Amino acid sequence: MPEVIPPLAGLKGRDFLSNLDLSPAEYRTVLDTAHAMKRGAYKGLRPLEGQTLAMIFEKPSLRTRTTFEVAMNQLGGHAVNLTNAEIGLGTREPVRDIALNLERWVEAIMARVYLHSTLEELARYSSKPVINGLSDLLHPVQLLADYQTIEESFPDTRGLKVAYIGDGNNMANAHIQCAVLSGAKLTIATPRGYEPNALILMEALKLGADITLTHDPIEAARGAQVLYTDVWVSMGQEAEASQRRKIKDFTGFQVTPAMLDLIDPEGIFLHCLPAHYGEEVVEEATLHPKSRVFDQAENRLHAQKALLYHLLG
């Protein structure tokens, strides 16, 4: 039977707004816990009995809502879903007031929002942990699941060749932070003008991360052990007049089976979903033998369950 890892006392009650809110040792323990949970080590245990997670959604969600709610249920707790239509985050009520209300009723807040500053304000006023379920700047819970998936194929990620191809968006920024924690050798390929956040990149480089920026997706993919992509047009941007121009700018960045032939023979392909088929990826790539896209989606449950266990256990 897999070993049950005790909750980390140093993580209890902490916010998780970015991957670098974890030390390398804490990151390692959270992922070890996620692997153990997937193997069944915690089956039947209810360490979060009586605890409630408030889930705030400004953006639509399949994976984030389902996995956080199921995770709380499996740990013995409960989740409350709050859509923006119901609470009017920052419109019907100030973010401050929402935080000051929720902290009286629940043990943690998970928010999936447009602006990262909204999360920072929730965290500033809430005495309970605030978890970033996605913002315009970062998607840290996704990266925990991603690296759990990567470790299922490559247990030692130090020096692992990871190629991120596409928009320098919140996913690219989160990959940069996880290069610090994982020791992976990260290459990010974007069109000119779509590079990731410069401040996040500089911080990671100062912390010793091995990161290369390029505008050549083919060279980035060649020999990579992990190939990763994300949508070119994020939720909330679909109606922008610049959408067609943006898609044109990404010519040559689409992940196809031909591009997967360029990666390491044992390499894997990841996409955080939802996929915009015909844009950043084709269906044949997500269904390819090298694809671990749906394992990656499954691992959202285990990684977030492990995170909740350590923040609230």
mmCIF file of C-alpha atoms in Angstrom:
data_model
loop_
_atom_site.group_PDB
_atom_site.id
_atom_site.type_symbol
_atom_site.label_atom_id
_atom_site.label_comp_id
_atom_site.label_asym_id
_atom_site.label_seq_id
_atom_site.Cartn_x
_atom_site.Cartn_y
_atom_site.Cartn_z
ATOM 1 C CA MET A 1 0.000 0.000 0.000
ATOM 2 C CA PRO A 2 1.447 3.444 -0.916
ATOM 3 C CA GLU A 3 2.611 5.528 2.005
ATOM 4 C CA VAL A 4 0.395 8.314 3.385
ATOM 5 C CA ILE A 5 2.383 11.553 3.581
ATOM 6 C CA PRO A 6 1.510 13.772 6.586
ATOM 7 C CA PRO A 7 0.303 17.324 5.797
ATOM 8 C CA LEU A 8 3.125 19.865 5.710
ATOM 9 C CA ALA A 9 2.664 22.115 8.737
ATOM 10 C CA GLY A 10 4.443 24.947 6.937
ATOM 11 C CA LEU A 11 1.881 24.970 4.102
ATOM 12 C CA LYS A 12 -1.239 25.064 6.274
ATOM 13 C CA GLY A 13 -3.187 28.281 5.764
ATOM 14 C CA ARG A 14 -0.963 29.629 2.975
ATOM 15 C CA ASP A 15 -2.140 31.238 -0.268
ATOM 16 C CA PHE A 16 -1.293 29.601 -3.604
ATOM 17 C CA LEU A 17 -1.341 32.315 -6.253
ATOM 18 C CA SER A 18 1.756 31.176 -8.149
ATOM 19 C CA ASN A 19 3.942 28.079 -8.386
ATOM 20 C CA LEU A 20 6.738 30.022 -6.687
ATOM 21 C CA ASP A 21 4.581 30.289 -3.576
ATOM 22 C CA LEU A 22 6.012 26.792 -3.018
ATOM 23 C CA SER A 23 9.650 26.117 -2.203
ATOM 24 C CA PRO A 24 11.288 23.335 -4.240
ATOM 25 C CA ALA A 25 10.934 21.000 -1.243
ATOM 26 C CA GLU A 26 7.229 21.864 -0.798
ATOM 27 C CA TYR A 27 6.634 21.419 -4.536
ATOM 28 C CA ARG A 28 8.265 17.987 -4.305
ATOM 29 C CA THR A 29 6.074 16.966 -1.361
ATOM 30 C CA VAL A 30 2.865 18.131 -3.070
ATOM 31 C CA LEU A 31 3.692 16.123 -6.205
ATOM 32 C CA ASP A 32 4.729 13.066 -4.182
ATOM 33 C CA THR A 33 1.362 13.309 -2.424
ATOM 34 C CA ALA A 34 -0.468 13.603 -5.757
ATOM 35 C CA HIS A 35 1.251 10.470 -7.058
ATOM 36 C CA ALA A 36 0.392 8.597 -3.832
ATOM 37 C CA MET A 37 -3.228 9.742 -4.005
ATOM 38 C CA LYS A 38 -3.522 8.522 -7.589
ATOM 39 C CA ARG A 39 -2.167 5.130 -6.479
ATOM 40 C CA GLY A 40 -4.896 4.944 -3.819
ATOM 41 C CA ALA A 41 -2.933 5.724 -0.653
ATOM 42 C CA TYR A 42 -5.628 8.006 0.790
ATOM 43 C CA LYS A 43 -8.691 6.019 -0.228
ATOM 44 C CA GLY A 44 -11.254 6.065 2.566
ATOM 45 C CA LEU A 45 -9.485 8.812 4.521
ATOM 46 C CA ARG A 46 -11.376 12.058 5.180
ATOM 47 C CA PRO A 47 -8.757 14.554 6.402
ATOM 48 C CA LEU A 48 -10.854 17.602 5.432
ATOM 49 C CA GLU A 49 -14.043 16.442 7.174
ATOM 50 C CA GLY A 50 -16.303 19.424 7.845
ATOM 51 C CA GLN A 51 -14.247 21.898 5.778
ATOM 52 C CA THR A 52 -15.654 23.964 2.905
ATOM 53 C CA LEU A 53 -14.025 25.444 -0.192
ATOM 54 C CA ALA A 54 -15.670 28.468 -1.843
ATOM 55 C CA MET A 55 -15.153 28.369 -5.628
ATOM 56 C CA ILE A 56 -15.489 31.685 -7.482
ATOM 57 C CA PHE A 57 -15.816 31.592 -11.273
ATOM 58 C CA GLU A 58 -15.592 34.658 -13.490
ATOM 59 C CA LYS A 59 -14.692 32.326 -16.387
ATOM 60 C CA PRO A 60 -16.387 29.109 -17.553
ATOM 61 C CA SER A 61 -14.869 25.858 -16.329
ATOM 62 C CA LEU A 62 -15.028 22.117 -16.912
ATOM 63 C CA ARG A 63 -11.807 20.751 -15.418
ATOM 64 C CA THR A 64 -11.233 23.319 -12.659
ATOM 65 C CA ARG A 65 -14.741 23.193 -11.238
ATOM 66 C CA THR A 66 -15.175 19.429 -11.485
ATOM 67 C CA THR A 67 -11.768 18.492 -10.099
ATOM 68 C CA PHE A 68 -11.810 20.907 -7.153
ATOM 69 C CA GLU A 69 -15.345 19.864 -6.196
ATOM 70 C CA VAL A 70 -14.583 16.149 -6.498
ATOM 71 C CA ALA A 71 -11.299 16.627 -4.625
ATOM 72 C CA MET A 72 -13.039 18.252 -1.660
ATOM 73 C CA ASN A 73 -15.683 15.535 -1.651
ATOM 74 C CA GLN A 74 -13.095 12.728 -1.705
ATOM 75 C CA LEU A 75 -11.188 14.371 1.157
ATOM 76 C CA GLY A 76 -14.365 14.547 3.239
ATOM 77 C CA GLY A 77 -15.056 18.248 2.677
ATOM 78 C CA HIS A 78 -17.528 20.265 0.642
ATOM 79 C CA ALA A 79 -17.333 22.853 -2.150
ATOM 80 C CA VAL A 80 -19.670 25.780 -2.848
ATOM 81 C CA ASN A 81 -19.849 27.034 -6.455
ATOM 82 C CA LEU A 82 -20.212 30.824 -6.827
ATOM 83 C CA THR A 83 -20.648 32.199 -10.343
ATOM 84 C CA ASN A 84 -19.978 35.833 -11.122
ATOM 85 C CA ALA A 85 -23.649 36.266 -12.020
ATOM 86 C CA GLU A 86 -24.460 35.447 -8.391
ATOM 87 C CA ILE A 87 -21.813 37.420 -6.518
ATOM 88 C CA GLY A 88 -20.806 40.198 -8.936
ATOM 89 C CA LEU A 89 -17.111 40.168 -8.046
ATOM 90 C CA GLY A 90 -16.083 43.811 -7.849
ATOM 91 C CA THR A 91 -19.402 45.068 -9.236
ATOM 92 C CA ARG A 92 -22.265 43.967 -6.978
ATOM 93 C CA GLU A 93 -19.815 43.989 -4.068
ATOM 94 C CA PRO A 94 -16.187 45.023 -3.686
ATOM 95 C CA VAL A 95 -13.666 42.188 -3.793
ATOM 96 C CA ARG A 96 -12.661 43.200 -0.256
ATOM 97 C CA ASP A 97 -16.190 42.699 1.098
ATOM 98 C CA ILE A 98 -16.547 39.316 -0.587
ATOM 99 C CA ALA A 99 -13.270 38.165 0.995
ATOM 100 C CA LEU A 100 -14.291 39.450 4.421
ATOM 101 C CA ASN A 101 -17.609 37.599 4.168
ATOM 102 C CA LEU A 102 -16.259 34.311 2.858
ATOM 103 C CA GLU A 103 -13.514 34.053 5.471
ATOM 104 C CA ARG A 104 -16.255 33.833 8.147
ATOM 105 C CA TRP A 105 -17.882 30.786 6.518
ATOM 106 C CA VAL A 106 -15.309 28.706 4.642
ATOM 107 C CA GLU A 107 -11.814 27.318 5.135
ATOM 108 C CA ALA A 108 -10.441 28.331 1.705
ATOM 109 C CA ILE A 109 -11.270 30.236 -1.482
ATOM 110 C CA MET A 110 -10.451 29.098 -5.008
ATOM 111 C CA ALA A 111 -10.992 31.733 -7.695
ATOM 112 C CA ARG A 112 -10.849 31.521 -11.498
ATOM 113 C CA VAL A 113 -10.689 35.138 -12.623
ATOM 114 C CA TYR A 114 -9.739 37.479 -15.427
ATOM 115 C CA LEU A 115 -7.295 39.723 -13.556
ATOM 116 C CA HIS A 116 -4.501 38.481 -11.315
ATOM 117 C CA SER A 117 -4.971 41.617 -9.225
ATOM 118 C CA THR A 118 -8.394 40.269 -8.187
ATOM 119 C CA LEU A 119 -6.700 37.245 -6.610
ATOM 120 C CA GLU A 120 -4.172 39.465 -4.861
ATOM 121 C CA GLU A 121 -6.993 41.543 -3.406
ATOM 122 C CA LEU A 122 -8.885 38.452 -2.237
ATOM 123 C CA ALA A 123 -5.703 37.210 -0.564
ATOM 124 C CA ARG A 124 -5.010 40.602 1.007
ATOM 125 C CA TYR A 125 -8.363 40.709 2.810
ATOM 126 C CA SER A 126 -9.043 37.013 3.476
ATOM 127 C CA SER A 127 -7.463 35.344 6.488
ATOM 128 C CA LYS A 128 -8.148 31.989 4.799
ATOM 129 C CA PRO A 129 -6.060 30.494 1.955
ATOM 130 C CA VAL A 130 -6.749 31.783 -1.558
ATOM 131 C CA ILE A 131 -5.952 29.470 -4.487
ATOM 132 C CA ASN A 132 -5.403 30.653 -8.051
ATOM 133 C CA GLY A 133 -7.687 28.560 -10.278
ATOM 134 C CA LEU A 134 -6.554 30.654 -13.271
ATOM 135 C CA SER A 135 -5.797 34.313 -13.927
ATOM 136 C CA ASP A 136 -4.586 36.330 -16.880
ATOM 137 C CA LEU A 137 -1.034 36.044 -15.493
ATOM 138 C CA LEU A 138 -0.693 32.464 -14.217
ATOM 139 C CA HIS A 139 -2.356 29.033 -14.048
ATOM 140 C CA PRO A 140 -0.373 27.335 -11.268
ATOM 141 C CA VAL A 141 -2.736 24.457 -10.414
ATOM 142 C CA GLN A 142 -2.565 23.345 -14.047
ATOM 143 C CA LEU A 143 1.229 23.119 -13.852
ATOM 144 C CA LEU A 144 1.056 20.856 -10.802
ATOM 145 C CA ALA A 145 -1.053 18.426 -12.834
ATOM 146 C CA ASP A 146 1.223 18.869 -15.843
ATOM 147 C CA TYR A 147 4.349 17.944 -13.931
ATOM 148 C CA GLN A 148 2.607 15.025 -12.260
ATOM 149 C CA THR A 149 1.845 13.798 -15.796
ATOM 150 C CA ILE A 150 5.403 14.466 -16.976
ATOM 151 C CA GLU A 151 6.834 12.537 -14.011
ATOM 152 C CA GLU A 152 4.702 9.524 -14.928
ATOM 153 C CA SER A 153 6.858 9.258 -18.087
ATOM 154 C CA PHE A 154 10.045 10.937 -16.834
ATOM 155 C CA PRO A 155 10.442 10.543 -13.049
ATOM 156 C CA ASP A 156 13.536 12.790 -12.941
ATOM 157 C CA THR A 157 12.745 16.167 -14.539
ATOM 158 C CA ARG A 158 16.166 17.735 -13.940
ATOM 159 C CA GLY A 159 17.521 18.690 -17.353
ATOM 160 C CA LEU A 160 14.397 17.349 -19.093
ATOM 161 C CA LYS A 161 13.815 19.063 -22.450
ATOM 162 C CA VAL A 162 10.410 20.755 -22.308
ATOM 163 C CA ALA A 163 9.222 22.779 -25.307
ATOM 164 C CA TYR A 164 6.273 25.150 -24.988
ATOM 165 C CA ILE A 165 4.970 26.296 -28.388
ATOM 166 C CA GLY A 166 2.380 29.033 -28.837
ATOM 167 C CA ASP A 167 1.284 32.215 -27.108
ATOM 168 C CA GLY A 168 3.391 33.650 -24.277
ATOM 169 C CA ASN A 169 0.315 33.688 -22.055
ATOM 170 C CA ASN A 170 -0.495 32.623 -18.488
ATOM 171 C CA MET A 171 0.460 29.039 -19.318
ATOM 172 C CA ALA A 172 3.878 30.053 -20.647
ATOM 173 C CA ASN A 173 4.426 32.180 -17.525
ATOM 174 C CA ALA A 174 3.499 29.259 -15.264
ATOM 175 C CA HIS A 175 5.877 26.980 -17.188
ATOM 176 C CA ILE A 176 8.657 29.481 -16.560
ATOM 177 C CA GLN A 177 8.025 29.310 -12.813
ATOM 178 C CA CYS A 178 7.916 25.511 -12.827
ATOM 179 C CA ALA A 179 11.273 25.415 -14.621
ATOM 180 C CA VAL A 180 12.665 26.831 -11.362
ATOM 181 C CA LEU A 181 11.036 24.115 -9.236
ATOM 182 C CA SER A 182 11.449 21.127 -11.562
ATOM 183 C CA GLY A 183 14.928 21.757 -12.963
ATOM 184 C CA ALA A 184 13.598 21.162 -16.482
ATOM 185 C CA LYS A 185 15.324 22.763 -19.467
ATOM 186 C CA LEU A 186 12.542 24.895 -20.944
ATOM 187 C CA THR A 187 12.341 26.303 -24.475
ATOM 188 C CA ILE A 188 9.481 28.679 -25.280
ATOM 189 C CA ALA A 189 8.697 29.311 -28.952
ATOM 190 C CA THR A 190 6.343 32.194 -29.745
ATOM 191 C CA PRO A 191 5.771 34.483 -32.722
ATOM 192 C CA ARG A 192 7.471 37.860 -32.408
ATOM 193 C CA GLY A 193 5.465 40.121 -30.139
ATOM 194 C CA TYR A 194 3.887 37.269 -28.184
ATOM 195 C CA GLU A 195 6.707 36.586 -25.714
ATOM 196 C CA PRO A 196 5.947 35.687 -22.065
ATOM 197 C CA ASN A 197 5.944 38.145 -19.162
ATOM 198 C CA ALA A 198 9.408 39.708 -18.896
ATOM 199 C CA LEU A 199 9.330 40.159 -15.104
ATOM 200 C CA ILE A 200 8.384 36.524 -14.508
ATOM 201 C CA LEU A 201 11.130 35.437 -16.894
ATOM 202 C CA MET A 202 13.780 37.605 -15.217
ATOM 203 C CA GLU A 203 12.828 36.324 -11.752
ATOM 204 C CA ALA A 204 13.127 32.715 -12.926
ATOM 205 C CA LEU A 205 16.496 33.318 -14.560
ATOM 206 C CA LYS A 206 17.794 34.931 -11.359
ATOM 207 C CA LEU A 207 16.687 31.800 -9.490
ATOM 208 C CA GLY A 208 18.758 29.656 -11.838
ATOM 209 C CA ALA A 209 16.176 28.356 -14.299
ATOM 210 C CA ASP A 210 17.391 27.109 -17.702
ATOM 211 C CA ILE A 211 15.085 28.891 -20.172
ATOM 212 C CA THR A 212 15.492 29.699 -23.860
ATOM 213 C CA LEU A 213 13.192 31.942 -25.923
ATOM 214 C CA THR A 214 12.902 31.427 -29.671
ATOM 215 C CA HIS A 215 10.596 32.242 -32.578
ATOM 216 C CA ASP A 216 11.206 28.900 -34.328
ATOM 217 C CA PRO A 217 8.642 26.231 -33.313
ATOM 218 C CA ILE A 218 10.285 23.493 -35.375
ATOM 219 C CA GLU A 219 13.667 23.884 -33.693
ATOM 220 C CA ALA A 220 11.956 24.037 -30.296
ATOM 221 C CA ALA A 221 10.111 20.781 -30.982
ATOM 222 C CA ARG A 222 13.099 18.903 -32.396
ATOM 223 C CA GLY A 223 14.304 16.386 -29.786
ATOM 224 C CA ALA A 224 12.007 17.694 -27.030
ATOM 225 C CA GLN A 225 10.937 15.128 -24.446
ATOM 226 C CA VAL A 226 7.797 17.096 -23.628
ATOM 227 C CA LEU A 227 5.939 19.201 -26.217
ATOM 228 C CA TYR A 228 3.267 21.517 -24.829
ATOM 229 C CA THR A 229 0.807 23.919 -26.399
ATOM 230 C CA ASP A 230 -2.178 26.028 -25.377
ATOM 231 C CA VAL A 231 -4.895 28.015 -27.137
ATOM 232 C CA TRP A 232 -3.867 31.089 -29.090
ATOM 233 C CA VAL A 233 -7.036 32.992 -28.169
ATOM 234 C CA SER A 234 -7.898 32.803 -24.470
ATOM 235 C CA MET A 235 -11.380 32.817 -22.936
ATOM 236 C CA GLY A 236 -12.735 36.354 -22.990
ATOM 237 C CA GLN A 237 -10.728 37.328 -26.070
ATOM 238 C CA GLU A 238 -12.809 35.427 -28.638
ATOM 239 C CA ALA A 239 -14.768 38.496 -29.761
ATOM 240 C CA GLU A 240 -11.753 40.750 -30.200
ATOM 241 C CA ALA A 241 -11.345 42.282 -33.654
ATOM 242 C CA SER A 242 -7.688 41.218 -33.592
ATOM 243 C CA GLN A 243 -8.519 37.492 -33.336
ATOM 244 C CA ARG A 244 -8.116 36.759 -37.056
ATOM 245 C CA ARG A 245 -4.859 38.699 -37.225
ATOM 246 C CA LYS A 246 -3.582 36.864 -34.174
ATOM 247 C CA ILE A 247 -4.335 33.450 -35.694
ATOM 248 C CA LYS A 248 -2.510 34.521 -38.864
ATOM 249 C CA ASP A 249 0.504 35.538 -36.758
ATOM 250 C CA PHE A 250 0.687 31.957 -35.437
ATOM 251 C CA THR A 251 1.105 30.318 -38.839
ATOM 252 C CA GLY A 252 3.538 27.408 -38.442
ATOM 253 C CA PHE A 253 2.879 26.965 -34.716
ATOM 254 C CA GLN A 254 0.102 24.373 -35.021
ATOM 255 C CA VAL A 255 0.874 21.027 -33.377
ATOM 256 C CA THR A 256 0.312 18.194 -35.857
ATOM 257 C CA PRO A 257 1.403 14.543 -36.026
ATOM 258 C CA ALA A 258 4.260 15.720 -38.260
ATOM 259 C CA MET A 259 5.507 17.981 -35.470
ATOM 260 C CA LEU A 260 5.196 15.126 -32.984
ATOM 261 C CA ASP A 261 7.494 13.094 -35.239
ATOM 262 C CA LEU A 262 10.208 15.667 -34.455
ATOM 263 C CA ILE A 263 10.198 15.141 -30.697
ATOM 264 C CA ASP A 264 12.094 12.424 -28.810
ATOM 265 C CA PRO A 265 10.871 8.902 -29.714
ATOM 266 C CA GLU A 266 9.791 8.486 -26.064
ATOM 267 C CA GLY A 267 8.505 12.052 -25.864
ATOM 268 C CA ILE A 268 4.995 13.092 -24.873
ATOM 269 C CA PHE A 269 2.533 15.772 -25.979
ATOM 270 C CA LEU A 270 0.485 17.861 -23.524
ATOM 271 C CA HIS A 271 -2.319 20.417 -23.907
ATOM 272 C CA CYS A 272 -4.161 21.895 -20.914
ATOM 273 C CA LEU A 273 -7.524 21.969 -22.782
ATOM 274 C CA PRO A 274 -9.971 23.054 -24.027
ATOM 275 C CA ALA A 275 -8.444 22.621 -27.488
ATOM 276 C CA HIS A 276 -9.352 24.836 -30.423
ATOM 277 C CA TYR A 277 -9.008 22.200 -33.113
ATOM 278 C CA GLY A 278 -7.744 23.629 -36.376
ATOM 279 C CA GLU A 279 -5.896 26.415 -34.581
ATOM 280 C CA GLU A 280 -3.116 25.524 -32.112
ATOM 281 C CA VAL A 281 -3.617 21.771 -32.548
ATOM 282 C CA VAL A 282 -5.365 19.187 -34.712
ATOM 283 C CA GLU A 283 -7.461 16.361 -33.309
ATOM 284 C CA GLU A 284 -4.993 13.777 -34.578
ATOM 285 C CA ALA A 285 -2.366 15.197 -32.225
ATOM 286 C CA THR A 286 -4.487 14.905 -29.067
ATOM 287 C CA LEU A 287 -5.356 11.300 -30.058
ATOM 288 C CA HIS A 288 -1.766 10.469 -31.048
ATOM 289 C CA PRO A 289 0.112 7.639 -29.223
ATOM 290 C CA LYS A 290 2.470 10.280 -27.801
ATOM 291 C CA SER A 291 -0.410 12.313 -26.377
ATOM 292 C CA ARG A 292 -0.975 12.329 -22.618
ATOM 293 C CA VAL A 293 -3.617 15.061 -22.820
ATOM 294 C CA PHE A 294 -6.365 13.131 -21.054
ATOM 295 C CA ASP A 295 -4.015 11.713 -18.402
ATOM 296 C CA GLN A 296 -3.079 15.341 -17.810
ATOM 297 C CA ALA A 297 -6.755 16.274 -17.371
ATOM 298 C CA GLU A 298 -7.240 13.396 -14.916
ATOM 299 C CA ASN A 299 -4.262 14.555 -12.893
ATOM 300 C CA ARG A 300 -5.921 17.916 -12.224
ATOM 301 C CA LEU A 301 -7.933 15.967 -9.635
ATOM 302 C CA HIS A 302 -4.974 14.317 -7.921
ATOM 303 C CA ALA A 303 -2.670 17.365 -7.948
ATOM 304 C CA GLN A 304 -5.316 19.734 -6.606
ATOM 305 C CA LYS A 305 -6.422 17.172 -4.050
ATOM 306 C CA ALA A 306 -2.818 17.033 -2.817
ATOM 307 C CA LEU A 307 -2.609 20.836 -2.722
ATOM 308 C CA LEU A 308 -5.832 21.130 -0.698
ATOM 309 C CA TYR A 309 -4.642 18.404 1.678
ATOM 310 C CA HIS A 310 -1.488 20.356 2.513
ATOM 311 C CA LEU A 311 -3.098 23.821 2.647
ATOM 312 C CA LEU A 312 -6.013 22.677 4.838
ATOM 313 C CA GLY A 313 -4.889 19.397 6.424
#
